[in-house]
PDB file of C-alpha atoms in Angstrom:
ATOM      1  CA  UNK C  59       2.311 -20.540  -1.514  1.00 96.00           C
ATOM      2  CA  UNK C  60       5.009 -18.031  -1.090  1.00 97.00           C
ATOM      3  CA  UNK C  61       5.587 -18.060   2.785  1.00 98.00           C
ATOM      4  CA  UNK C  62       7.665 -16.647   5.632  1.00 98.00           C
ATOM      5  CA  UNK C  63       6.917 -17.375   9.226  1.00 98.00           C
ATOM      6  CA  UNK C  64       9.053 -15.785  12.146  1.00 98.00           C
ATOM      7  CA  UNK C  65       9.335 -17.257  15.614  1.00 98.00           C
ATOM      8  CA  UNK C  66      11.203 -16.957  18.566  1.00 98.00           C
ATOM      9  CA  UNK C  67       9.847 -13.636  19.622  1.00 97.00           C
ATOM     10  CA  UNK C  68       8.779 -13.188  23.895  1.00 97.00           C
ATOM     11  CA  UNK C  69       9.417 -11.406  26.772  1.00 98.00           C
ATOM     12  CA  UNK C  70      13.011 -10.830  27.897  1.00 98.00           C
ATOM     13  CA  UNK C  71      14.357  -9.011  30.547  1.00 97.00           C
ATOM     14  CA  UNK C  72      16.899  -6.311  29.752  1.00 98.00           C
ATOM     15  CA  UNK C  73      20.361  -6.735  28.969  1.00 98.00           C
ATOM     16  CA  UNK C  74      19.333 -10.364  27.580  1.00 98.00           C
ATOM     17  CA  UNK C  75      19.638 -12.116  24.713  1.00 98.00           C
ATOM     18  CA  UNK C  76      17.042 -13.852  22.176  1.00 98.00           C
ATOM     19  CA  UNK C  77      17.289 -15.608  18.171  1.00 98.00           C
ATOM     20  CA  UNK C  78      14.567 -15.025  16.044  1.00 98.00           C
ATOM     21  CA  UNK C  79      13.826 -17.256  12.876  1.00 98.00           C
ATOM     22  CA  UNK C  80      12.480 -17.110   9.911  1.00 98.00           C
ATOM     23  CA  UNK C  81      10.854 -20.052   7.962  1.00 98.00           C
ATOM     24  CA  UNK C  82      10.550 -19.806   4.211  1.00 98.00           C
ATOM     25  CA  UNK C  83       8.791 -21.655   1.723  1.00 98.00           C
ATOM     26  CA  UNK C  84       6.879 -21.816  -1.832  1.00 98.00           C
ATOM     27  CA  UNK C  85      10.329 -19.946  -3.479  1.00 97.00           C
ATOM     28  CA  UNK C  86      14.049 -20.989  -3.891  1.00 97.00           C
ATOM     29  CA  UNK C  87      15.218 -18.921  -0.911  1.00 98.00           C
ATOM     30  CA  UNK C  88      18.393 -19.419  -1.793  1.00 97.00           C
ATOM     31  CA  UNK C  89      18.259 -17.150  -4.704  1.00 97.00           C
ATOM     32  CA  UNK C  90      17.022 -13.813  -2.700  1.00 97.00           C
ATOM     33  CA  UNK C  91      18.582 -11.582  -0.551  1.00 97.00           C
ATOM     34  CA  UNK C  92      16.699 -10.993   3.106  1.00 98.00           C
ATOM     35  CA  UNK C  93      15.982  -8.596   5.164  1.00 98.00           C
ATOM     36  CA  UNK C  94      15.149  -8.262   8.841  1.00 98.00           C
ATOM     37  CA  UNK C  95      12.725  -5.128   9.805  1.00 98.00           C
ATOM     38  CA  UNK C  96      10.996  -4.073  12.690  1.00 98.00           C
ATOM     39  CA  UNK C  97       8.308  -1.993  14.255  1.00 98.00           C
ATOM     40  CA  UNK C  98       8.044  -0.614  17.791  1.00 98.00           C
ATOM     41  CA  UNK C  99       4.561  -0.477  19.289  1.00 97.00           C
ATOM     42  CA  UNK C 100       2.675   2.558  17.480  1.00 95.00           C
ATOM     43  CA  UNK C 101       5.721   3.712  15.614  1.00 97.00           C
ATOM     44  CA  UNK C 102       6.914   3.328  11.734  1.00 97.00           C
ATOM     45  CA  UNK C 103       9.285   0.389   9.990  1.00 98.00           C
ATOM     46  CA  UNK C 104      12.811  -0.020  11.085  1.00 98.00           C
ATOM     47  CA  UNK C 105      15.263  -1.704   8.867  1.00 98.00           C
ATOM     48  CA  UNK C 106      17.399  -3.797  11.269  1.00 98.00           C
ATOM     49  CA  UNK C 107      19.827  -5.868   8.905  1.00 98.00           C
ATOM     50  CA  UNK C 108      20.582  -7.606   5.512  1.00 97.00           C
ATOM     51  CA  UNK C 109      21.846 -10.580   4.131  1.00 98.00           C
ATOM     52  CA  UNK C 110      23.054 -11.217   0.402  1.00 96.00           C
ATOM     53  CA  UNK C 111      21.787 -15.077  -1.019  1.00 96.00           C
ATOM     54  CA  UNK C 112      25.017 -16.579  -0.120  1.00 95.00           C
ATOM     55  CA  UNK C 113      25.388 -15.140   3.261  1.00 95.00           C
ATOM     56  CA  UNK C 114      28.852 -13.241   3.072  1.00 93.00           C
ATOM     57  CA  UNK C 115      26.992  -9.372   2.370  1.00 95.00           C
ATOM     58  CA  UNK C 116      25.664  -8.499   5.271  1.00 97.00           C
ATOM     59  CA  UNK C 117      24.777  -4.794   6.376  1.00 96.00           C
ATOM     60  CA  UNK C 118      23.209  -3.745  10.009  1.00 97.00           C
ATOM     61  CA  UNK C 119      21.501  -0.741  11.118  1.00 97.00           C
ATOM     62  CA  UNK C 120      23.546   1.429  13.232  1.00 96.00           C
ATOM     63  CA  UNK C 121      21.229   1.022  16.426  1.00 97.00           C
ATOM     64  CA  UNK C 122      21.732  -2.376  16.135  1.00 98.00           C
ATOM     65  CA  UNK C 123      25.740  -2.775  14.817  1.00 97.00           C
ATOM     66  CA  UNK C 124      27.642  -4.925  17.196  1.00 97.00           C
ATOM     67  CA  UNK C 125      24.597  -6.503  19.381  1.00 98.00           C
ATOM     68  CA  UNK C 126      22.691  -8.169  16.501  1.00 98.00           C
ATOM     69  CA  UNK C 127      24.186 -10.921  13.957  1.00 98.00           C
ATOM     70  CA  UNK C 128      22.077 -11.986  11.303  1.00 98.00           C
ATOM     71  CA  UNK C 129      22.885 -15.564   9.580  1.00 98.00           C
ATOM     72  CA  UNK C 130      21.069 -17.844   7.102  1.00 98.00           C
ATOM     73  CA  UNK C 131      21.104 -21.498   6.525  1.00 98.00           C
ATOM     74  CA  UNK C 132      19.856 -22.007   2.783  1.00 98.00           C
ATOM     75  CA  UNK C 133      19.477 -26.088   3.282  1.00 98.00           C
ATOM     76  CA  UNK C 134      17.275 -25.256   5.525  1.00 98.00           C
ATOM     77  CA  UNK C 135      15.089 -22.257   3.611  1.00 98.00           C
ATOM     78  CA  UNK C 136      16.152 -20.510   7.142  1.00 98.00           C
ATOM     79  CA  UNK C 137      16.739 -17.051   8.374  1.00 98.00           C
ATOM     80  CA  UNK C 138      18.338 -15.972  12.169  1.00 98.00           C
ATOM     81  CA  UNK C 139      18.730 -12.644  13.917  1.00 98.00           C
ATOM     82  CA  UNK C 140      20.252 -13.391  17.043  1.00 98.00           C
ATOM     83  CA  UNK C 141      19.936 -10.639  19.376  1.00 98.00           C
ATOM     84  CA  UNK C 142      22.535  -9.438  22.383  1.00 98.00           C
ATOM     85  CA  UNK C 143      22.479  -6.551  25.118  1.00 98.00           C
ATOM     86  CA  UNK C 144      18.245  -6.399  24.184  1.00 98.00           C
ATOM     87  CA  UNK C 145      17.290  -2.863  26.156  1.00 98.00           C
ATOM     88  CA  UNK C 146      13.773  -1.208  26.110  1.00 97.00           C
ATOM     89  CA  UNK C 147      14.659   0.241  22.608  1.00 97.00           C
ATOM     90  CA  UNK C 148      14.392  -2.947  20.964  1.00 98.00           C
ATOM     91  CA  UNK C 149      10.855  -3.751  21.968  1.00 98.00           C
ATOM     92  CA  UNK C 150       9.218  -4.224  18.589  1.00 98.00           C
ATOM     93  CA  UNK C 151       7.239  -6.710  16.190  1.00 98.00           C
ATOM     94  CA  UNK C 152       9.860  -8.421  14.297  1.00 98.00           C
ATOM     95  CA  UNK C 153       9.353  -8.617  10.358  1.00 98.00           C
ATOM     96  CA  UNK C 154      11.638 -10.874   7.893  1.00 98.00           C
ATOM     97  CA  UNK C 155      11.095  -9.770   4.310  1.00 98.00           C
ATOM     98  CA  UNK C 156      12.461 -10.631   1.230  1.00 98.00           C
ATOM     99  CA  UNK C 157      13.676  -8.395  -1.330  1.00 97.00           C
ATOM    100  CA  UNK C 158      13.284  -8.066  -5.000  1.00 92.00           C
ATOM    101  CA  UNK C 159      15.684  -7.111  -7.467  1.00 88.00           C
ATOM    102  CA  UNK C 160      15.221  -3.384  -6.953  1.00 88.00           C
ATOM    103  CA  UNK C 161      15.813  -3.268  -3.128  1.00 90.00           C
ATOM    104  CA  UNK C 162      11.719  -3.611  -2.616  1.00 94.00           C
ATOM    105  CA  UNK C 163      10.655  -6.086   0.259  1.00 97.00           C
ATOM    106  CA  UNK C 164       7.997  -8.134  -1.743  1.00 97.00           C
ATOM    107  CA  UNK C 165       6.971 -10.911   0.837  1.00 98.00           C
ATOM    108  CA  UNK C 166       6.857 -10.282   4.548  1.00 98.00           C
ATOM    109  CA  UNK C 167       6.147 -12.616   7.130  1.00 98.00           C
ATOM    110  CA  UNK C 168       3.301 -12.012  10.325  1.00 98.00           C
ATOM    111  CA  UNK C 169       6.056 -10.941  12.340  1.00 98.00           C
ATOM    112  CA  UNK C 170       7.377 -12.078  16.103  1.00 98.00           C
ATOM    113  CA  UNK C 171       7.241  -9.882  19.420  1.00 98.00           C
ATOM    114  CA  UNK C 172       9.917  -9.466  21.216  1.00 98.00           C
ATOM    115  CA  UNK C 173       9.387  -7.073  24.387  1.00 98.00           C
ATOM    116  CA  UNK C 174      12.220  -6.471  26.529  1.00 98.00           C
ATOM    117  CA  UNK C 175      11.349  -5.304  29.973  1.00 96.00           C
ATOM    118  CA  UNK C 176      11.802  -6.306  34.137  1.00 93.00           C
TER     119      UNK C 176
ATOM    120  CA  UNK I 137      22.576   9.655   5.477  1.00 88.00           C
ATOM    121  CA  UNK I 138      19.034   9.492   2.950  1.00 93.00           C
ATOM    122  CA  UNK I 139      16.279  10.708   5.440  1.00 95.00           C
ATOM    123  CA  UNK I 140      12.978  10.279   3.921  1.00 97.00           C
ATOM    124  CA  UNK I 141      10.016  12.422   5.245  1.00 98.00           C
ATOM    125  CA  UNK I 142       6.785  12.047   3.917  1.00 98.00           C
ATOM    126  CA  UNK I 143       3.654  14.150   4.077  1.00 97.00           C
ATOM    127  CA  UNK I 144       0.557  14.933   4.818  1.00 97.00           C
ATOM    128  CA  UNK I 145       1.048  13.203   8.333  1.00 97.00           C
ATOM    129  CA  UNK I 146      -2.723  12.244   7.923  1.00 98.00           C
ATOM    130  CA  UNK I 147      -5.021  12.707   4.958  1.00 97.00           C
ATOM    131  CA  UNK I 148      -8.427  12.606   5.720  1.00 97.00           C
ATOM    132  CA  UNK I 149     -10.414  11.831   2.804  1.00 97.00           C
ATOM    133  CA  UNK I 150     -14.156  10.284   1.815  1.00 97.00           C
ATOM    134  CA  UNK I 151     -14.614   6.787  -0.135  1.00 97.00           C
ATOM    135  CA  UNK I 152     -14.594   7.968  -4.267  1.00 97.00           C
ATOM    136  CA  UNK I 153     -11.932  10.902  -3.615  1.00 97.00           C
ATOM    137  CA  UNK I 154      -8.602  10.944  -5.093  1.00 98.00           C
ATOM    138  CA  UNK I 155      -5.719  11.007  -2.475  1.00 98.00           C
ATOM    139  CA  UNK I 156      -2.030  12.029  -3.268  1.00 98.00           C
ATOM    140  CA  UNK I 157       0.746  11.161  -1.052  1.00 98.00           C
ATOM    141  CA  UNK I 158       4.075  12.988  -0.818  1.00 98.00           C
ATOM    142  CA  UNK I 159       7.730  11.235  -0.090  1.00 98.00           C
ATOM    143  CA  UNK I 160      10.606  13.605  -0.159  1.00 97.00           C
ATOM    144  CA  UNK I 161      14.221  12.348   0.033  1.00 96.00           C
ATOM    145  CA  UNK I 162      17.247  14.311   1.840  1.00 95.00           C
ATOM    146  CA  UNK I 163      19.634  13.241  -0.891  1.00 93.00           C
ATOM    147  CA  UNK I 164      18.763  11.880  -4.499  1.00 93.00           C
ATOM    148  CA  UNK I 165      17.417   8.101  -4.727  1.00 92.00           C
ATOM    149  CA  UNK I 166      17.679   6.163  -7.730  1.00 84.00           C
ATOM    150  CA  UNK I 167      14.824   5.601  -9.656  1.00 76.00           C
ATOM    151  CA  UNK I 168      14.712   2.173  -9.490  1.00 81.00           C
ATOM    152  CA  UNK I 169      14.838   1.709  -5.777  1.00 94.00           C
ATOM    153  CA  UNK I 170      12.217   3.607  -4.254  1.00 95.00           C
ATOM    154  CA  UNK I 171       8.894   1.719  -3.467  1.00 97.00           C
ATOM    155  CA  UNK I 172       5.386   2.298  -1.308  1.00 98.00           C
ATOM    156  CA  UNK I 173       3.979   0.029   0.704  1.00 98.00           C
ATOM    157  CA  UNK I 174       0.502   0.177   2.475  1.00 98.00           C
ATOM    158  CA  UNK I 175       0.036  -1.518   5.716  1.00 98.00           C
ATOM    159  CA  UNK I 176      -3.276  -2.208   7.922  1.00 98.00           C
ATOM    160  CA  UNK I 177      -3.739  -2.469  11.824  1.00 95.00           C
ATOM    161  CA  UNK I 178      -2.142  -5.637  13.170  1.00 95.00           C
ATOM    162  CA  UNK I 179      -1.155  -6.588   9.617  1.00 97.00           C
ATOM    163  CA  UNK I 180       2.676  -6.448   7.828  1.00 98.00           C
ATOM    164  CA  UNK I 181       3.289  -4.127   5.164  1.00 98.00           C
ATOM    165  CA  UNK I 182       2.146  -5.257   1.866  1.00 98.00           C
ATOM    166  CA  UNK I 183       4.190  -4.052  -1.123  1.00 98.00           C
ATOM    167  CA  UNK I 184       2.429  -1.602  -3.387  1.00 98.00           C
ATOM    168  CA  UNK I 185       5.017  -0.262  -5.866  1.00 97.00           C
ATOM    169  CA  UNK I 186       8.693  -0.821  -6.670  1.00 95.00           C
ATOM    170  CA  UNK I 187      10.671   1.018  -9.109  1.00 94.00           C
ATOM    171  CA  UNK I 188       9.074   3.903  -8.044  1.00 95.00           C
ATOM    172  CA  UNK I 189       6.108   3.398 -10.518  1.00 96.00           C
ATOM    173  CA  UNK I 190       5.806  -0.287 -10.796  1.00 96.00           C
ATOM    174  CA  UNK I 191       2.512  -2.456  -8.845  1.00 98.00           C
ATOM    175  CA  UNK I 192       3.267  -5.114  -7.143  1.00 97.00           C
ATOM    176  CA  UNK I 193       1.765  -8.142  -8.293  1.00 95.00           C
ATOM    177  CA  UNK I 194      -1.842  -8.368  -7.430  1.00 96.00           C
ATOM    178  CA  UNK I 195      -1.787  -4.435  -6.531  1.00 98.00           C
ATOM    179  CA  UNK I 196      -4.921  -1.887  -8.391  1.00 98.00           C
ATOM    180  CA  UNK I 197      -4.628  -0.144 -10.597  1.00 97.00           C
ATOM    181  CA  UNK I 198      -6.582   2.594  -8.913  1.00 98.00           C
ATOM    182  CA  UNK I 199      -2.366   2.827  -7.120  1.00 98.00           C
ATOM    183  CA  UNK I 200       0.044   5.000  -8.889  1.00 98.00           C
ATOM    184  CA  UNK I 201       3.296   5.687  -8.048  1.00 97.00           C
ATOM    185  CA  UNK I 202       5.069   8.811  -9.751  1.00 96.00           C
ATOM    186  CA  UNK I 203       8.544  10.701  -8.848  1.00 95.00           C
ATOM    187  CA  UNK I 204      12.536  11.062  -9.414  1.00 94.00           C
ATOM    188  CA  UNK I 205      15.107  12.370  -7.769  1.00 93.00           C
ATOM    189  CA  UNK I 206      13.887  13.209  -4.210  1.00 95.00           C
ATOM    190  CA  UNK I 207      10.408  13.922  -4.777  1.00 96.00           C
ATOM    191  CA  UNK I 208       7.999  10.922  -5.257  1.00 97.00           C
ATOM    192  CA  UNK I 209       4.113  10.790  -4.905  1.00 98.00           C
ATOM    193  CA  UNK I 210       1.956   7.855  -4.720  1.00 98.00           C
ATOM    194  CA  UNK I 211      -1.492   8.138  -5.551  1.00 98.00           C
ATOM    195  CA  UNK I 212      -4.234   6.168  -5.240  1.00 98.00           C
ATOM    196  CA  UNK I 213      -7.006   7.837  -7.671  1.00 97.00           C
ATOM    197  CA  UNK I 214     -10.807   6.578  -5.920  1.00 97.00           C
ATOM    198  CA  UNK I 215     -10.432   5.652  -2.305  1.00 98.00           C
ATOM    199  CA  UNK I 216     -11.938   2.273  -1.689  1.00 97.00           C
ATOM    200  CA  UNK I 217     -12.989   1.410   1.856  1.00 96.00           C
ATOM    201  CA  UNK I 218     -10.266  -0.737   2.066  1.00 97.00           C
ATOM    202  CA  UNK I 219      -7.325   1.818   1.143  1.00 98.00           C
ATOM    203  CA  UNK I 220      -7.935   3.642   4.411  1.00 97.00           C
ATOM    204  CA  UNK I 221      -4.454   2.672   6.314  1.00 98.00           C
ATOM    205  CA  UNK I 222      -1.128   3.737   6.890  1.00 98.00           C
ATOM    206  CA  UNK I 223       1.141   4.136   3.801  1.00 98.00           C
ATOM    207  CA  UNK I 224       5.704   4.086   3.838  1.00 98.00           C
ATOM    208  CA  UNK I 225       7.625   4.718   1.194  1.00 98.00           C
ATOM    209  CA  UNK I 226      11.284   2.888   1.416  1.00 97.00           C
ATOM    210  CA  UNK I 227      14.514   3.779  -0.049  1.00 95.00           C
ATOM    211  CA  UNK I 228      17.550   0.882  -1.009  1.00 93.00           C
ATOM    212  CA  UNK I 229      20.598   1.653  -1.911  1.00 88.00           C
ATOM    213  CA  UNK I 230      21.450   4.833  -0.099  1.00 83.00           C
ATOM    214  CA  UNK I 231      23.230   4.656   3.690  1.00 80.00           C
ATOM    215  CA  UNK I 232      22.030   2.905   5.920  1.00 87.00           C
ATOM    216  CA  UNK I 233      21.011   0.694   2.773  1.00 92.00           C
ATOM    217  CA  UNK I 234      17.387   0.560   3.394  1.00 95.00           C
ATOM    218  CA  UNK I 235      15.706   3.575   5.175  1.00 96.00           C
ATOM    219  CA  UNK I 236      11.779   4.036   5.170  1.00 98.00           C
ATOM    220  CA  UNK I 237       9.416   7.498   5.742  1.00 98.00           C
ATOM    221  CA  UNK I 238       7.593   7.851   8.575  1.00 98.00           C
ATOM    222  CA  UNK I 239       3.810   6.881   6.818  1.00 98.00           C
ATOM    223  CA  UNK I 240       1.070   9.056   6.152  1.00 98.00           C
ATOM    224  CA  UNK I 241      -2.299   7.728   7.850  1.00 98.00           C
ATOM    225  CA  UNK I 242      -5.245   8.008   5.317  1.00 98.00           C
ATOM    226  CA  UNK I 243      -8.178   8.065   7.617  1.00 96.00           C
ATOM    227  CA  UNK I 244     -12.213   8.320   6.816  1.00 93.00           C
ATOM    228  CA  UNK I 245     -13.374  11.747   6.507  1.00 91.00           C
TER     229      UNK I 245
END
């Protein structure tokens, strides 16, 4: 079964930091870019960042540029978004997807909270 | 920057009708990289059409997507009690790279 399962999502308090993950399985991850994506409570979809299937493409959103890094570790079917400077604004569900060959996100996985507050 | 805006803001429709769903781009967007997804309380987004006309995998054919250029529709041609939910469309390609619409809501009459 095609599969991704996020974790490392909790409560934070502001100004800290947190790394998600992203567990994939049932495809050869190494062959597909990914895609991190999120959703604040009530809102719409967020695209957060991008990584290419080798790792050395990677693209961020500008409300996250220069507090986010996203990484991947294909021997381990793996994908990170470790998170600095976290402020209210980031308080969202979590999403890693993958993407197909035409830029559409085909598999997502349940998604990880991450709420930043005092 | 490609700002998608998508209307209605809610449709509200009865099982059996025909619903039509607008997605309007602020620049052009290729063809190929413009899909829909539909996505339920609690529950990630589940890909409904890619290449701005192509079902997913596993998607109805009751969904149809339509569009070029800036102006795309999806449409979704006899509500089923499960269609009722909030529907994106998502651009790739333009800057940032990916960028989605704000969702239309199709509630229950």
């Amino acid at each position: 079964e095609v599969q991704l399962v996020e974790s490392g999502g909790g409560l934070v308090q502001p100004g800290g930091s947190l790394r998600l993950s992203c567990a994939a399985s049932g495809f050869p991850f190494n062959t597909y870019s990914m895609n991190w994506v999120r959703q604040a409570p009530g809102k719409g979809l967020e695209w957060v960042s991008y990584i290419g299937r080798g790792g050395n493409i990677i693209y961020y959103a500008d409300s996250v540029k220069g507090r986010f890094t996203i990484s991947r570790d294909n021997a381990k079917n793996s994908l990170y978004l470790q998170m600095y400077s976290l402020g209210d604004e980031d308080t969202a569900v979590y999403y890693c997807a993958r993407q197909d060959t035409v830029g559409a996100l085909d598999i997502w996985g349940q998604g990880t909270m991450v709420t930043v507050s005092s | 920057e490609i700002v998608l805006t998508q209307s209605p803001g809610t449709l509200s429709l009865s099982p059996g009708e025909r619903a039509t769903l607008s997605c309007r781009a602020s620049q052009s967007v290729s063809t190929s990289y413009l899909a829909w997804y539909q996505q339920k309380l609690g529950q990630a987004p589940r890909l409904l059409i890619n290449g701005a006309s192509s079902r997913a995998i596993g998607i109805p054919d009751r969904f149809s997507g339509s569009g070029s250029g800036t102006d795309f529709t999806l449409t979704i041609s006899r509500l089923e009690p499960e269609d009722f939910a909030v529907y994106f469309c998502q651009q790739y390609g333009g800057s940032p790279l990916i960028t989605f619409g704000p969702g239309t809501k199709v509630d229950i009459k």
